[in-house]
Amino acid sequence: MSVTVRVPAKVNVQLGVGGLRADGFHDLANVFFAVALGDEVTATAGGPGTGVTLSCTGPDAEAVPLDDSNLAARAARLLATHHGLAAPDVHLHIAKAIPVAGGMAGGSADGAAALVACDALWGLGTPTEVLLELAAELGSDVPFALVGGVALGRGRGEILEPLPVAGSYHWVFAVADGGLSTPAVFRECDRLREEAGTGSADTEVRTPDADPALLAALADGDAVALAAALTNDLQAAALSLRPALAATLRAGTEAGAIGALVSGSGPTCAFLAKDAESAEAVAAALRASGSCRAAHATYGPVPGAAVAGGA
Ligand code: ATP
C-alpha cells in the first residue's frame, strides 16, 4: 500500500528580518507564497522491522541526505511517536524538483508531505491543528508547506495567518549551482548590519511588519504592484556571499521580468512575469545567459501538501 503527496515550494514575496534575539533567532515578517514547482513524496508500507527508509530521484538527488537528518524521515518518526506507535516501518520516496538548499524550503516541503502521506497510509486522521503543531516542531517553514496559498508568517515564521489573494501569478526560478546555508546567510545579514553601523540586535533593529502595499497588491490581483513591492532583507547578505547572483537578477530583468528578488536565503532567484508567455521568455533568456544552472517557469499560488494518489 502506498500514498503519494504533492507539496509546493515557497517564495517569500516579503522577507522582513528583525534583529538577532537572545535565543539566536530573528523575528520575521515573512509573506510566504506557494508555487506549483514542487516535490512528490510517496510513503509505502515497509516489511516488519525495516524501519524508516528513504530514496530520492531528481536533478539534485545526490545533495539530499538519506539518513535520519532528512526532514521527511524525521516527520514520519515524529508522527508515529505522537500517536504512540512503536518504530514505524515505512519507505519514503522523494521525487525532488525543488532546488536543494535553494531558499525555497524544499526540505521543509518534504517534511510536510511526509506528515500527510504517513497520516493517510497509517489511517490516523490526525486533526489539522495537530499536524500544524508537529510541523512547527520540525522547522519554522514546515507549517506553511501544509497550508499553501499565501500566508503571513510571524515569530520564526511558524505563526501563520492565511492572506487573501486574487488571481494567479507567473513566476520564473533561476537555480544556481550549489546551495547557500540559511544560518550562514542570517549571520552575514547580522555582519552587514554591524558593518553599516546600524547594529544587529533586536534592541537596535525595528521589528518587521507586513508591508500594506504588498498585501493590497495580493488582494487586488495586481502583478505590477506586487512586483514593485517585492522585498527580501536577506538579499544583500545572499549577494555578499554569492556576488554572481547580481548577474542572474539582471539577466531576468533585462528579459522582461516585472520583478526580481533572491528567494528566501538564496541562491535561487525569483522573477515575476506579466503573463505565462513572458515567463517562458524570461526562463529561456536566463538559460541562454549562462548565469544559472536551470530556469523553470511556474505559477501560484497553489494549495499546500495534499494526497495526489495511492495504490
Ligand atoms: P529554507 O528556504 O527553508 O531555508 P532551503 O530551501 O534553503 O531551506 P533545503 O532544500 O530545505 O534548503 O535544504 C537545506 C538542507 O536541509 C540541505 O542542505 C540538506 O542537508 C537538509 N535536508 C534535510 N532533509 C531534506 C530534504 N528532504 N530535501 C532537501 N534537503 C534536506
Coordinates of C-alpha atoms and ligand atoms in Angstrom, one line a residue:
M1 CA 0.0 0.0 0.0
S2 CA 1.3 3.5 -0.8
V3 CA 0.2 7.1 -0.7
T4 CA 1.7 9.9 -2.8
V5 CA 1.5 13.6 -1.6
R6 CA 2.3 16.6 -3.8
V7 CA 3.8 19.6 -2.0
P8 CA 4.7 23.1 -3.2
A9 CA 7.9 25.1 -2.9
K10 CA 7.7 28.6 -1.5
V11 CA 9.0 32.0 -2.4
N12 CA 9.0 34.8 0.1
V13 CA 7.4 37.9 -1.5
Q14 CA 8.3 39.8 1.6
L15 CA 11.1 38.7 4.0
G16 CA 11.5 41.2 6.7
V17 CA 14.2 40.3 9.2
G18 CA 14.3 41.8 12.7
G19 CA 17.3 42.0 15.0
L20 CA 19.1 39.0 16.5
R21 CA 17.2 37.8 19.6
A22 CA 18.9 36.4 22.7
D23 CA 17.7 32.9 21.7
G24 CA 19.7 33.1 18.5
F25 CA 16.6 33.6 16.2
H26 CA 15.4 36.6 14.3
D27 CA 11.8 38.0 14.4
L28 CA 10.5 37.7 10.8
A29 CA 7.6 39.3 8.9
N30 CA 7.5 36.6 6.2
V31 CA 5.0 36.6 3.4
F32 CA 5.1 33.1 2.0
F33 CA 3.7 32.3 -1.5
A34 CA 3.3 28.7 -2.6
V35 CA 4.3 27.9 -6.2
A36 CA 3.5 24.9 -8.5
L37 CA 7.2 23.9 -8.7
G38 CA 7.0 21.1 -6.1
D39 CA 8.1 17.7 -4.8
E40 CA 6.2 14.4 -4.5
V41 CA 6.7 12.2 -1.5
T42 CA 5.4 8.6 -1.7
A43 CA 5.0 6.6 1.6
T44 CA 4.9 2.8 1.1
A45 CA 4.3 0.4 4.0
G46 CA 7.6 -1.5 4.8
G47 CA 8.0 -5.0 5.9
P48 CA 8.2 -5.7 9.7
G49 CA 11.5 -4.4 11.2
T50 CA 12.6 -2.4 8.1
G51 CA 12.3 0.9 9.9
V52 CA 12.1 4.2 8.1
T53 CA 14.0 4.0 4.7
L54 CA 14.5 6.7 2.1
S55 CA 15.2 7.1 -1.6
C56 CA 15.3 10.2 -3.8
T57 CA 15.3 11.0 -7.5
G58 CA 15.7 14.3 -9.4
P59 CA 18.4 16.6 -10.7
D60 CA 19.6 17.4 -7.1
A61 CA 19.1 13.9 -5.6
E62 CA 22.7 13.4 -4.6
A63 CA 22.6 16.5 -2.4
V64 CA 19.7 15.1 -0.4
P65 CA 20.7 13.4 2.9
L66 CA 19.2 9.9 3.0
D67 CA 19.9 9.4 6.7
D68 CA 18.0 10.3 9.9
S69 CA 18.5 14.1 9.3
N70 CA 16.2 14.0 6.3
L71 CA 13.1 16.1 7.3
A72 CA 10.8 13.5 5.7
A73 CA 12.2 10.7 7.9
R74 CA 12.0 13.0 10.9
A75 CA 8.4 13.8 10.1
A76 CA 7.4 10.1 9.8
R77 CA 9.0 9.3 13.2
L78 CA 7.5 12.4 14.9
L79 CA 4.0 11.5 13.7
A80 CA 4.5 7.9 14.9
T81 CA 5.8 8.9 18.3
H82 CA 2.9 11.4 18.7
H83 CA 0.4 8.5 18.2
G84 CA 2.4 6.2 20.4
L85 CA 3.2 3.9 17.5
A86 CA 6.4 1.8 18.1
A87 CA 9.2 2.1 15.5
P88 CA 7.3 2.6 12.2
D89 CA 8.2 0.6 9.0
V90 CA 7.8 2.9 6.0
H91 CA 9.7 3.6 2.8
L92 CA 9.6 7.3 1.7
H93 CA 10.5 8.1 -1.9
I94 CA 11.1 11.8 -2.7
A95 CA 10.7 12.8 -6.3
K96 CA 12.6 16.1 -6.0
A97 CA 12.0 19.1 -8.2
I98 CA 12.6 21.8 -5.6
P99 CA 16.3 23.0 -5.7
V100 CA 18.2 21.7 -2.6
A101 CA 19.5 24.4 -0.2
G102 CA 18.0 26.9 -2.7
G103 CA 15.9 29.1 -0.4
M104 CA 12.6 27.5 -1.5
A105 CA 12.1 25.4 1.7
G106 CA 12.4 22.1 -0.2
G107 CA 13.4 20.1 2.9
S108 CA 10.5 21.6 4.9
A109 CA 8.2 20.8 2.0
D110 CA 9.2 17.1 2.2
G111 CA 8.7 17.1 5.9
A112 CA 5.1 18.4 5.5
A113 CA 4.5 15.9 2.7
A114 CA 5.7 13.0 4.8
L115 CA 3.4 14.0 7.6
V116 CA 0.4 14.0 5.3
A117 CA 1.4 10.8 3.5
C118 CA 2.1 8.8 6.6
D119 CA -1.1 10.1 8.3
A120 CA -3.1 8.7 5.3
L121 CA -1.0 5.5 5.0
W122 CA -1.5 4.7 8.7
G123 CA -5.2 5.8 8.7
L124 CA -4.6 8.1 11.6
G125 CA -6.9 11.1 10.7
T126 CA -4.7 13.5 12.7
P127 CA -6.6 16.8 13.1
T128 CA -5.1 19.7 11.0
E129 CA -4.2 21.7 14.1
V130 CA -2.2 18.8 15.5
L131 CA -0.4 18.3 12.1
L132 CA 0.4 22.1 12.2
E133 CA 1.9 21.7 15.7
L134 CA 4.0 18.7 14.7
A135 CA 5.1 20.7 11.6
A136 CA 6.2 23.6 13.7
E137 CA 8.3 21.2 15.8
L138 CA 10.1 20.1 12.7
G139 CA 11.0 23.6 11.5
S140 CA 9.8 27.1 11.0
D141 CA 9.0 26.7 7.3
V142 CA 7.2 23.3 7.6
P143 CA 3.7 24.6 8.7
F144 CA 3.4 26.8 5.5
A145 CA 4.1 23.8 3.3
L146 CA 0.9 22.2 4.9
V147 CA -1.2 25.4 4.4
G148 CA 0.0 26.6 1.0
G149 CA -1.6 29.6 -0.8
V150 CA -0.2 32.9 0.6
A151 CA 0.3 33.5 4.3
L152 CA 2.0 35.8 6.7
G153 CA 4.4 34.1 9.0
R154 CA 5.4 35.7 12.2
G155 CA 7.7 34.7 15.1
R156 CA 10.4 32.5 13.5
G157 CA 7.9 32.2 10.6
E158 CA 5.8 29.4 12.1
I159 CA 2.8 31.5 13.3
L160 CA 0.7 31.6 10.2
E161 CA -2.1 33.9 9.0
P162 CA -3.6 33.0 5.6
L163 CA -3.8 36.1 3.4
P164 CA -6.5 37.0 0.8
V165 CA -5.1 36.8 -2.7
A166 CA -6.8 37.3 -6.1
G167 CA -5.7 35.8 -9.4
S168 CA -2.7 33.7 -10.4
Y169 CA 0.8 35.0 -10.9
H170 CA 3.6 33.8 -13.2
W171 CA 7.0 33.1 -11.8
V172 CA 10.4 32.0 -13.0
F173 CA 13.0 30.5 -10.8
A174 CA 16.7 30.5 -11.7
V175 CA 18.5 27.7 -10.0
A176 CA 22.2 28.3 -9.0
D177 CA 25.0 25.8 -8.9
G178 CA 25.3 24.7 -5.2
G179 CA 23.3 25.9 -2.3
L180 CA 23.6 28.6 0.5
S181 CA 23.4 27.7 4.1
T182 CA 20.4 29.5 5.7
P183 CA 22.2 30.1 9.1
A184 CA 25.3 31.5 7.2
V185 CA 23.1 34.0 5.3
F186 CA 21.4 35.2 8.6
R187 CA 24.9 35.6 10.1
E188 CA 26.0 37.6 7.0
C189 CA 22.9 39.8 7.4
D190 CA 23.9 40.5 11.0
R191 CA 27.5 41.2 10.0
L192 CA 26.5 43.6 7.3
R193 CA 24.2 45.5 9.8
E194 CA 27.2 45.7 12.2
E195 CA 29.4 46.9 9.4
A196 CA 26.9 49.6 8.4
G197 CA 26.8 50.8 12.0
T198 CA 23.0 50.2 12.5
G199 CA 23.6 47.3 14.9
S200 CA 22.2 43.8 14.6
A201 CA 20.5 43.1 17.9
D202 CA 16.7 43.0 18.4
T203 CA 17.0 46.1 20.6
E204 CA 18.6 48.0 17.7
V205 CA 16.6 46.8 14.6
R206 CA 13.0 47.7 14.1
T207 CA 10.6 44.7 14.4
P208 CA 9.5 44.0 10.8
D209 CA 5.8 44.1 9.8
A210 CA 3.9 43.1 6.7
D211 CA 4.0 45.8 4.0
P212 CA 0.4 47.2 3.5
A213 CA 1.2 47.9 -0.2
L214 CA 2.2 44.3 -0.8
L215 CA -0.9 43.0 1.0
A216 CA -3.1 45.3 -1.1
A217 CA -1.4 44.2 -4.4
L218 CA -2.1 40.5 -3.5
A219 CA -5.7 41.1 -2.5
D220 CA -6.2 43.1 -5.8
G221 CA -4.5 40.5 -8.0
D222 CA -2.2 43.3 -9.2
A223 CA 1.0 41.7 -10.5
V224 CA 2.7 45.0 -11.4
A225 CA 2.0 46.4 -7.9
L226 CA 3.2 43.1 -6.3
A227 CA 6.4 43.2 -8.4
A228 CA 7.1 46.8 -7.1
A229 CA 6.5 45.7 -3.5
L230 CA 8.8 42.5 -3.5
T231 CA 11.4 42.8 -0.7
N232 CA 13.9 40.5 0.9
D233 CA 16.0 41.7 3.8
L234 CA 18.4 38.7 3.3
Q235 CA 19.1 39.7 -0.3
A236 CA 22.1 41.9 0.4
A237 CA 23.6 39.0 2.5
A238 CA 23.0 36.4 -0.2
L239 CA 24.5 38.7 -2.8
S240 CA 27.5 39.4 -0.5
L241 CA 28.1 35.6 -0.2
R242 CA 27.4 35.0 -3.9
P243 CA 28.1 38.1 -5.9
A244 CA 27.4 36.3 -9.2
L245 CA 23.6 36.4 -8.3
A246 CA 23.6 40.1 -9.4
A247 CA 24.1 39.0 -13.0
T248 CA 21.3 36.5 -12.7
L249 CA 18.9 39.1 -11.4
R250 CA 19.9 41.5 -14.2
A251 CA 19.5 38.8 -16.9
G252 CA 15.9 38.1 -15.8
T253 CA 15.0 41.8 -15.6
E254 CA 16.5 42.6 -19.0
A255 CA 14.4 39.7 -20.4
G256 CA 11.3 41.5 -19.3
A257 CA 10.6 40.3 -15.7
I258 CA 8.5 42.9 -13.9
G259 CA 10.0 42.0 -10.5
A260 CA 13.1 40.1 -9.4
L261 CA 14.5 39.1 -6.0
V262 CA 16.5 36.4 -4.3
S263 CA 14.2 33.7 -3.0
G264 CA 14.5 33.4 0.8
S265 CA 18.1 32.8 1.8
G266 CA 19.0 32.1 -1.8
P267 CA 20.8 31.3 -4.0
T268 CA 17.7 30.7 -6.2
C269 CA 16.5 33.9 -7.9
A270 CA 12.8 34.5 -8.4
F271 CA 11.2 36.6 -11.2
L272 CA 7.7 37.8 -11.5
A273 CA 6.4 37.9 -15.1
K274 CA 3.3 39.7 -16.5
D275 CA 1.9 36.5 -18.1
A276 CA 2.7 32.9 -18.9
E277 CA 4.2 33.7 -22.3
S278 CA 6.5 36.3 -20.8
A279 CA 7.5 33.8 -18.0
E280 CA 8.6 31.3 -20.7
A281 CA 10.6 34.0 -22.5
V282 CA 12.3 35.0 -19.2
A283 CA 13.1 31.4 -18.4
A284 CA 14.6 30.9 -21.9
A285 CA 16.7 34.1 -21.7
L286 CA 18.0 33.0 -18.2
R287 CA 19.0 29.6 -19.6
A288 CA 20.8 31.3 -22.6
S289 CA 22.5 33.8 -20.3
G290 CA 24.6 31.1 -18.6
S291 CA 24.1 32.9 -15.3
C292 CA 22.2 30.0 -13.8
R293 CA 22.2 26.2 -13.9
A294 CA 18.5 25.9 -14.8
A295 CA 15.4 28.1 -15.1
H296 CA 11.8 27.0 -14.5
A297 CA 8.6 28.9 -15.4
T298 CA 5.8 28.1 -13.0
Y299 CA 2.8 29.8 -11.3
G300 CA 1.0 30.3 -8.0
P301 CA -0.5 30.4 -5.5
V302 CA -1.3 26.7 -5.2
P303 CA -2.6 24.7 -2.2
G304 CA -0.4 23.1 0.4
A305 CA 0.6 19.4 0.8
A306 CA -2.2 17.1 -0.4
V307 CA -2.7 13.5 -1.3
A308 CA -2.3 13.1 -5.1
G309 CA -2.7 9.4 -5.4
G310 CA -2.3 6.0 -3.8
A311 CA -2.1 2.3 -4.6
Ligands
ATP1 P1 14.9 27.2 3.6 O1 14.5 28.1 2.5 O2 13.8 26.6 4.4 O3 16.0 27.8 4.5 P2 16.4 25.8 1.7 O4 15.3 25.6 0.6 O5 17.4 26.8 1.5 O6 15.6 25.9 3.0 P3 16.5 22.9 1.8 O7 16.4 22.4 0.4 O8 15.4 22.7 2.7 O9 17.1 24.4 1.9 O10 17.8 22.2 2.3 C1 18.6 22.6 3.4 C2 19.4 21.4 4.0 O11 18.5 20.6 4.6 C3 20.0 20.6 2.9 O12 21.3 21.0 2.6 C4 20.0 19.2 3.5 O13 21.2 18.9 4.1 C5 18.9 19.2 4.5 N1 17.7 18.4 4.2 C6 17.1 17.6 5.1 N2 16.0 17.0 4.5 C7 16.0 17.4 3.3 C8 15.1 17.1 2.2 N3 14.1 16.2 2.3 N4 15.4 17.6 1.0 C9 16.4 18.5 0.9 N5 17.3 18.8 1.9 C10 17.1 18.3 3.0

